[in-house]
Amino acid sequence: MQANLMFKTFKSALYETIPVIFGYIPLGMAFGLSFVKAGGTYYSAILMSIFVFAGAAQFVAIAVFVSQDSLSALAMTTLFINLRHIFYGISFVGKFPSDKFFKKFYMIYGLTDEAYSILTTTRHPKDDQFYFWVILISHIYWVLGTIIGTVAVRYIPYEMPFLQFSLTALFVVLAIEQAYTVKSIYPFIIAVFASLLGLLLFKSNMLLVSITISSVIIAYLYKRGYAL
Amino acid sequence: MNNDVVLTGILLMSIITFASRALPFYFIEFFKEHKAIQFIGKVLPLPIMIILVFYSIGDISFIQYPYGLPEMISIMSIIIIHTLKRNLLLSIFVGVISYSILFCLMS
């Protein structure tokens, strides 16, 4: 691609990713801050944001590290939280460059919730160079937010319960976005039931238990032929 | 937080996350064939997100004052504003402000 055209595509991507700034910088900061406050090193936080690039999973990982759960618990938790990404790729099969291995690898690698929503709703002509810039820019914002967060720890000496709730808020929003794709009430009922049961029995360790309960109920419904 | 565990964890999470994103690209046939996988992938994420909501709230008591009201009311306000405006940042902002106010009022 000519340099001129590439620059134009870059500028469009920069414009289209403005909403990402407002999402990833504060959230990245919250992550970096929480991670360091929980006892992690600043560079581990940054490494995680570079190499994992998954907000929800990264936040939950902090809790897993603190409670000193096993790595297999971490693996399972990460897997479940990131399951929804499986469906993001479907829209882009065949649209990512098949001749450039590393570019394609990176673009698949960076397919986050935000990237997906931008790439599927943008009115810009859908060429892979544009996709690439959107993902790269988003990634940079995320890492930048994390860096700022790890640095800000020095200047924020007290605990902020509000920061903790911003994570809850994120999950609520992600849940609503998921709810738009599922047309049934059953998952909601199953989840609330499993959550309350898990909280009752296991308090803060309810995550995998509740997910297991939900999976079992859903698998049972599937076997019984519920189309959902 | 044990840093060695963390670094290994990062590697693990990185692979798993990439795998979940790469699955449709490299296993499109397998994926299309197995209806069960499609079903799971379609239905399970929503319950997981909802469970994560409760998980992130942590230890709250519904039977003691403030009965979990700041959390529940804030969540309701997020649901309302997000279904209306569908703006990530706005919804999170509204939720956090609402929670901060209620938390200060009620505790």
CSV table of C-alpha atoms in Angstrom, one decimal:
chain,number,residue,atom,x,y,z
A,1,MET,CA,0.0,0.0,0.0
A,2,GLN,CA,1.3,3.5,-0.8
A,3,ALA,CA,2.5,5.5,2.1
A,4,ASN,CA,-0.1,8.2,1.4
A,5,LEU,CA,-3.0,5.8,1.5
A,6,MET,CA,-1.6,4.1,4.5
A,7,PHE,CA,-1.4,7.4,6.4
A,8,LYS,CA,-5.0,8.2,5.5
A,9,THR,CA,-6.1,4.8,6.8
A,10,PHE,CA,-4.1,5.4,9.9
A,11,LYS,CA,-5.8,8.8,10.5
A,12,SER,CA,-9.3,7.2,10.0
A,13,ALA,CA,-8.4,4.5,12.5
A,14,LEU,CA,-7.2,7.2,14.9
A,15,TYR,CA,-10.5,8.9,14.7
A,16,GLU,CA,-12.6,5.8,15.0
A,17,THR,CA,-10.7,4.7,18.1
A,18,ILE,CA,-11.5,7.9,20.1
A,19,PRO,CA,-14.2,6.1,22.1
A,20,VAL,CA,-11.6,3.5,23.0
A,21,ILE,CA,-9.5,6.2,24.7
A,22,PHE,CA,-12.4,6.9,27.1
A,23,GLY,CA,-12.8,3.2,27.8
A,24,TYR,CA,-9.3,1.8,27.9
A,25,ILE,CA,-7.4,4.6,29.6
A,26,PRO,CA,-9.5,4.7,32.7
A,27,LEU,CA,-9.9,0.9,32.8
A,28,GLY,CA,-6.3,0.4,32.1
A,29,MET,CA,-5.5,2.8,35.0
A,30,ALA,CA,-7.9,0.9,37.2
A,31,PHE,CA,-6.1,-2.3,36.3
A,32,GLY,CA,-2.6,-1.1,36.8
A,33,LEU,CA,-3.6,0.6,40.1
A,34,SER,CA,-5.4,-2.5,41.4
A,35,PHE,CA,-2.6,-4.8,40.4
A,36,VAL,CA,0.1,-2.9,42.1
A,37,LYS,CA,-2.0,-2.2,45.2
A,38,ALA,CA,-2.6,-5.9,45.5
A,39,GLY,CA,1.1,-6.5,45.6
A,40,GLY,CA,2.1,-7.1,42.0
A,41,THR,CA,5.1,-5.5,40.3
A,42,TYR,CA,4.5,-2.6,37.9
A,43,TYR,CA,6.3,-4.4,35.1
A,44,SER,CA,4.1,-7.5,35.5
A,45,ALA,CA,1.0,-5.4,35.2
A,46,ILE,CA,2.4,-3.9,32.0
A,47,LEU,CA,3.5,-7.3,30.6
A,48,MET,CA,0.0,-8.6,31.3
A,49,SER,CA,-1.6,-5.8,29.4
A,50,ILE,CA,0.8,-6.3,26.5
A,51,PHE,CA,0.6,-10.1,26.3
A,52,VAL,CA,-2.9,-10.9,27.5
A,53,PHE,CA,-4.9,-7.8,26.3
A,54,ALA,CA,-8.2,-8.9,27.9
A,55,GLY,CA,-9.6,-6.5,30.5
A,56,ALA,CA,-12.1,-8.7,32.3
A,57,ALA,CA,-9.7,-11.7,32.6
A,58,GLN,CA,-6.9,-9.4,33.8
A,59,PHE,CA,-9.0,-8.0,36.6
A,60,VAL,CA,-10.1,-11.4,37.7
A,61,ALA,CA,-6.5,-12.6,37.5
A,62,ILE,CA,-5.6,-10.1,40.2
A,63,ALA,CA,-8.0,-11.7,42.6
A,64,VAL,CA,-6.8,-15.2,41.7
A,65,PHE,CA,-3.2,-14.3,42.3
A,66,VAL,CA,-4.0,-12.7,45.7
A,67,SER,CA,-6.0,-15.7,46.9
A,68,GLN,CA,-3.1,-17.9,45.8
A,69,ASP,CA,-5.3,-20.2,43.9
A,70,SER,CA,-3.6,-22.7,41.6
A,71,LEU,CA,-2.6,-21.9,38.1
A,72,SER,CA,-5.1,-24.4,36.8
A,73,ALA,CA,-7.8,-22.4,38.5
A,74,LEU,CA,-6.4,-19.3,36.8
A,75,ALA,CA,-6.4,-21.2,33.4
A,76,MET,CA,-10.0,-22.3,33.8
A,77,THR,CA,-11.2,-18.9,34.9
A,78,THR,CA,-9.5,-17.2,32.0
A,79,LEU,CA,-10.9,-19.8,29.6
A,80,PHE,CA,-14.4,-19.2,30.7
A,81,ILE,CA,-14.2,-15.5,30.8
A,82,ASN,CA,-12.8,-15.4,27.3
A,83,LEU,CA,-15.2,-17.9,25.8
A,84,ARG,CA,-17.2,-15.1,24.2
A,85,HIS,CA,-14.2,-14.2,22.0
A,86,ILE,CA,-14.8,-17.4,20.1
A,87,PHE,CA,-17.7,-15.7,18.4
A,88,TYR,CA,-15.9,-12.5,17.5
A,89,GLY,CA,-13.6,-14.2,15.0
A,90,ILE,CA,-16.4,-15.6,13.0
A,91,SER,CA,-17.3,-12.3,11.5
A,92,PHE,CA,-13.7,-11.8,10.3
A,93,VAL,CA,-12.8,-15.2,8.9
A,94,GLY,CA,-11.3,-14.5,5.4
A,95,LYS,CA,-11.1,-10.8,6.0
A,96,PHE,CA,-7.8,-10.8,7.7
A,97,PRO,CA,-4.7,-10.9,5.4
A,98,SER,CA,-3.8,-14.4,4.7
A,99,ASP,CA,-0.5,-13.7,3.1
A,100,LYS,CA,1.1,-11.9,6.0
A,101,PHE,CA,1.4,-14.3,8.9
A,102,PHE,CA,2.5,-12.0,11.7
A,103,LYS,CA,0.1,-9.3,10.8
A,104,LYS,CA,-2.8,-11.8,10.8
A,105,PHE,CA,-1.5,-13.3,14.0
A,106,TYR,CA,-1.5,-10.0,15.7
A,107,MET,CA,-4.9,-9.0,14.4
A,108,ILE,CA,-6.4,-12.2,15.7
A,109,TYR,CA,-4.5,-11.7,18.9
A,110,GLY,CA,-6.0,-8.2,19.5
A,111,LEU,CA,-9.6,-9.0,18.8
A,112,THR,CA,-11.1,-7.6,22.0
A,113,ASP,CA,-14.7,-6.6,22.8
A,114,GLU,CA,-14.0,-3.0,21.9
A,115,ALA,CA,-12.1,-3.8,18.8
A,116,TYR,CA,-14.9,-6.1,17.7
A,117,SER,CA,-17.6,-3.5,18.3
A,118,ILE,CA,-15.7,-0.9,16.4
A,119,LEU,CA,-14.8,-3.1,13.5
A,120,THR,CA,-18.3,-4.4,13.0
A,121,THR,CA,-20.1,-1.0,13.3
A,122,THR,CA,-17.7,1.2,11.4
A,123,ARG,CA,-18.7,2.8,8.2
A,124,HIS,CA,-15.1,3.0,6.9
A,125,PRO,CA,-14.4,0.7,4.0
A,126,LYS,CA,-13.4,-2.6,5.5
A,127,ASP,CA,-9.9,-3.2,4.5
A,128,ASP,CA,-7.4,-5.1,6.6
A,129,GLN,CA,-5.0,-2.2,6.9
A,130,PHE,CA,-7.7,-0.3,8.7
A,131,TYR,CA,-8.5,-3.2,10.9
A,132,PHE,CA,-4.8,-3.5,11.8
A,133,TRP,CA,-4.5,0.1,12.8
A,134,VAL,CA,-7.6,0.0,15.0
A,135,ILE,CA,-6.3,-3.0,16.9
A,136,LEU,CA,-2.8,-1.6,17.3
A,137,ILE,CA,-4.1,1.8,18.5
A,138,SER,CA,-6.5,0.1,20.9
A,139,HIS,CA,-3.7,-2.0,22.3
A,140,ILE,CA,-1.5,1.0,22.8
A,141,TYR,CA,-4.2,2.8,24.7
A,142,TRP,CA,-4.7,-0.2,26.9
A,143,VAL,CA,-1.0,-0.5,27.8
A,144,LEU,CA,-0.7,3.2,28.2
A,145,GLY,CA,-3.6,3.2,30.7
A,146,THR,CA,-2.0,0.4,32.6
A,147,ILE,CA,1.3,2.3,32.8
A,148,ILE,CA,-0.4,5.4,34.0
A,149,GLY,CA,-2.2,3.3,36.6
A,150,THR,CA,0.9,1.7,38.0
A,151,VAL,CA,2.6,5.1,38.2
A,152,ALA,CA,-0.5,6.7,39.9
A,153,VAL,CA,-0.3,4.3,42.8
A,154,ARG,CA,2.1,6.7,44.5
A,155,TYR,CA,-0.3,9.5,44.4
A,156,ILE,CA,-3.4,7.7,45.5
A,157,PRO,CA,-2.6,6.5,49.0
A,158,TYR,CA,-6.1,5.4,50.1
A,159,GLU,CA,-8.4,2.7,49.0
A,160,MET,CA,-11.2,3.7,46.7
A,161,PRO,CA,-14.2,1.5,46.8
A,162,PHE,CA,-15.5,3.4,43.8
A,163,LEU,CA,-12.6,1.9,41.7
A,164,GLN,CA,-13.7,-1.5,42.8
A,165,PHE,CA,-17.3,-0.8,41.6
A,166,SER,CA,-16.1,0.3,38.2
A,167,LEU,CA,-15.1,-3.3,37.6
A,168,THR,CA,-18.7,-4.4,38.5
A,169,ALA,CA,-20.0,-1.7,36.2
A,170,LEU,CA,-17.8,-3.0,33.4
A,171,PHE,CA,-19.2,-6.5,33.9
A,172,VAL,CA,-22.8,-5.3,34.0
A,173,VAL,CA,-22.2,-3.5,30.6
A,174,LEU,CA,-20.6,-6.5,29.1
A,175,ALA,CA,-23.4,-8.7,30.3
A,176,ILE,CA,-26.0,-6.4,28.7
A,177,GLU,CA,-24.1,-6.5,25.5
A,178,GLN,CA,-24.1,-10.3,25.7
A,179,ALA,CA,-27.8,-10.2,26.5
A,180,TYR,CA,-28.5,-8.6,23.1
A,181,THR,CA,-27.2,-11.6,21.3
A,182,VAL,CA,-29.1,-14.2,23.4
A,183,LYS,CA,-32.9,-14.1,22.9
A,184,SER,CA,-33.9,-16.2,25.9
A,185,ILE,CA,-34.6,-15.5,29.6
A,186,TYR,CA,-33.1,-18.9,30.7
A,187,PRO,CA,-29.4,-17.9,30.8
A,188,PHE,CA,-30.3,-14.9,33.0
A,189,ILE,CA,-32.3,-17.0,35.5
A,190,ILE,CA,-29.7,-19.8,35.6
A,191,ALA,CA,-26.9,-17.3,36.2
A,192,VAL,CA,-28.7,-15.4,39.0
A,193,PHE,CA,-29.6,-18.6,40.7
A,194,ALA,CA,-26.1,-20.0,40.4
A,195,SER,CA,-24.5,-16.7,41.6
A,196,LEU,CA,-26.7,-16.4,44.7
A,197,LEU,CA,-26.2,-20.1,45.5
A,198,GLY,CA,-22.4,-19.7,45.0
A,199,LEU,CA,-22.3,-16.6,47.1
A,200,LEU,CA,-24.3,-18.2,49.9
A,201,LEU,CA,-22.1,-21.3,50.0
A,202,PHE,CA,-18.7,-20.1,49.0
A,203,LYS,CA,-18.7,-16.3,49.5
A,204,SER,CA,-15.8,-14.8,47.5
A,205,ASN,CA,-14.7,-18.2,46.1
A,206,MET,CA,-17.9,-18.6,44.2
A,207,LEU,CA,-16.6,-18.0,40.7
A,208,LEU,CA,-15.8,-21.5,39.4
A,209,VAL,CA,-18.5,-23.1,41.4
A,210,SER,CA,-21.2,-20.9,40.0
A,211,ILE,CA,-19.8,-21.3,36.5
A,212,THR,CA,-19.9,-25.0,36.9
A,213,ILE,CA,-23.4,-25.0,38.2
A,214,SER,CA,-24.5,-22.9,35.2
A,215,SER,CA,-22.7,-25.1,32.7
A,216,VAL,CA,-24.2,-28.2,34.1
A,217,ILE,CA,-27.7,-26.8,34.0
A,218,ILE,CA,-27.2,-25.4,30.4
A,219,ALA,CA,-25.7,-28.8,29.3
A,220,TYR,CA,-28.7,-30.5,30.7
A,221,LEU,CA,-31.1,-28.1,28.8
A,222,TYR,CA,-29.1,-28.7,25.6
A,223,LYS,CA,-29.5,-32.5,26.0
A,224,ARG,CA,-33.2,-32.1,26.5
A,225,GLY,CA,-33.4,-30.2,23.3
A,226,TYR,CA,-34.0,-26.7,24.4
A,227,ALA,CA,-33.2,-24.5,21.4
A,228,LEU,CA,-32.7,-21.4,23.5
B,1,MET,CA,1.7,-11.9,45.2
B,2,ASN,CA,4.4,-14.3,44.1
B,3,ASN,CA,6.0,-12.8,41.0
B,4,ASP,CA,7.1,-16.1,39.5
B,5,VAL,CA,3.6,-17.4,39.7
B,6,VAL,CA,2.4,-14.1,38.1
B,7,LEU,CA,4.8,-14.4,35.2
B,8,THR,CA,3.8,-18.0,34.5
B,9,GLY,CA,0.2,-17.0,34.9
B,10,ILE,CA,0.7,-14.3,32.3
B,11,LEU,CA,2.1,-16.8,29.8
B,12,LEU,CA,-0.8,-19.1,30.5
B,13,MET,CA,-3.4,-16.5,30.1
B,14,SER,CA,-1.8,-15.2,27.0
B,15,ILE,CA,-2.0,-18.5,25.3
B,16,ILE,CA,-5.5,-19.2,26.4
B,17,THR,CA,-6.8,-15.8,25.4
B,18,PHE,CA,-5.2,-16.1,22.0
B,19,ALA,CA,-6.6,-19.6,21.6
B,20,SER,CA,-10.1,-18.4,22.3
B,21,ARG,CA,-9.7,-15.6,19.7
B,22,ALA,CA,-8.0,-17.8,17.1
B,23,LEU,CA,-10.4,-20.8,17.3
B,24,PRO,CA,-12.8,-19.7,14.6
B,25,PHE,CA,-10.0,-18.8,12.2
B,26,TYR,CA,-8.1,-22.1,12.4
B,27,PHE,CA,-10.8,-24.6,13.2
B,28,ILE,CA,-13.7,-23.2,11.3
B,29,GLU,CA,-14.8,-26.7,10.0
B,30,PHE,CA,-14.6,-28.3,13.4
B,31,PHE,CA,-16.5,-25.4,14.8
B,32,LYS,CA,-19.3,-25.5,12.3
B,33,GLU,CA,-19.7,-29.2,12.6
B,34,HIS,CA,-20.1,-29.5,16.3
B,35,LYS,CA,-23.4,-27.9,17.3
B,36,ALA,CA,-22.7,-28.4,21.0
B,37,ILE,CA,-19.7,-26.0,20.7
B,38,GLN,CA,-21.8,-23.4,18.9
B,39,PHE,CA,-24.5,-23.8,21.6
B,40,ILE,CA,-22.1,-23.4,24.5
B,41,GLY,CA,-20.3,-20.5,22.9
B,42,LYS,CA,-23.6,-18.8,22.3
B,43,VAL,CA,-25.3,-19.4,25.6
B,44,LEU,CA,-22.6,-19.6,28.2
B,45,PRO,CA,-21.0,-16.1,28.0
B,46,LEU,CA,-24.0,-14.3,29.3
B,47,PRO,CA,-24.3,-16.4,32.5
B,48,ILE,CA,-20.6,-16.0,33.0
B,49,MET,CA,-20.8,-12.2,32.7
B,50,ILE,CA,-23.7,-12.2,35.2
B,51,ILE,CA,-21.7,-14.4,37.6
B,52,LEU,CA,-18.8,-12.0,37.2
B,53,VAL,CA,-21.0,-9.2,38.3
B,54,PHE,CA,-21.9,-10.9,41.5
B,55,TYR,CA,-18.3,-12.1,41.9
B,56,SER,CA,-16.9,-8.5,41.6
B,57,ILE,CA,-19.4,-7.3,44.2
B,58,GLY,CA,-17.8,-9.7,46.6
B,59,ASP,CA,-18.9,-10.1,50.2
B,60,ILE,CA,-22.1,-8.3,50.7
B,61,SER,CA,-25.0,-9.2,53.0
B,62,PHE,CA,-28.5,-8.8,51.9
B,63,ILE,CA,-29.9,-9.2,55.4
B,64,GLN,CA,-27.8,-6.6,57.1
B,65,TYR,CA,-27.9,-2.9,56.6
B,66,PRO,CA,-27.4,-1.5,53.9
B,67,TYR,CA,-28.9,-4.7,52.5
B,68,GLY,CA,-26.7,-4.5,49.4
B,69,LEU,CA,-28.8,-1.5,48.2
B,70,PRO,CA,-26.0,0.7,46.9
B,71,GLU,CA,-24.8,-2.1,44.7
B,72,MET,CA,-28.3,-3.2,43.5
B,73,ILE,CA,-29.6,0.3,42.8
B,74,SER,CA,-26.4,1.3,41.0
B,75,ILE,CA,-26.6,-1.9,38.8
B,76,MET,CA,-30.2,-1.0,38.0
B,77,SER,CA,-29.2,2.5,36.9
B,78,ILE,CA,-26.4,1.1,34.7
B,79,ILE,CA,-28.9,-1.3,33.0
B,80,ILE,CA,-31.3,1.6,32.4
B,81,ILE,CA,-28.7,4.0,31.0
B,82,HIS,CA,-26.9,1.4,28.9
B,83,THR,CA,-30.1,0.1,27.3
B,84,LEU,CA,-30.9,3.7,26.5
B,85,LYS,CA,-27.6,5.0,25.3
B,86,ARG,CA,-25.4,2.0,24.8
B,87,ASN,CA,-22.3,3.9,25.7
B,88,LEU,CA,-19.7,2.0,27.6
B,89,LEU,CA,-18.0,4.9,29.3
B,90,LEU,CA,-21.3,6.7,30.2
B,91,SER,CA,-22.8,3.6,31.7
B,92,ILE,CA,-19.7,2.9,33.8
B,93,PHE,CA,-19.5,6.5,34.9
B,94,VAL,CA,-23.2,6.6,35.9
B,95,GLY,CA,-22.8,3.4,37.8
B,96,VAL,CA,-19.7,4.5,39.7
B,97,ILE,CA,-21.2,7.9,40.6
B,98,SER,CA,-24.4,6.4,41.7
B,99,TYR,CA,-22.6,3.8,43.8
B,100,SER,CA,-20.3,6.5,45.4
B,101,ILE,CA,-23.3,8.6,46.3
B,102,LEU,CA,-25.3,5.7,47.7
B,103,PHE,CA,-22.3,4.3,49.5
B,104,CYS,CA,-21.6,7.6,51.2
B,105,LEU,CA,-25.2,8.1,52.1
B,106,MET,CA,-25.8,4.7,53.5
B,107,SER,CA,-22.6,3.8,55.3
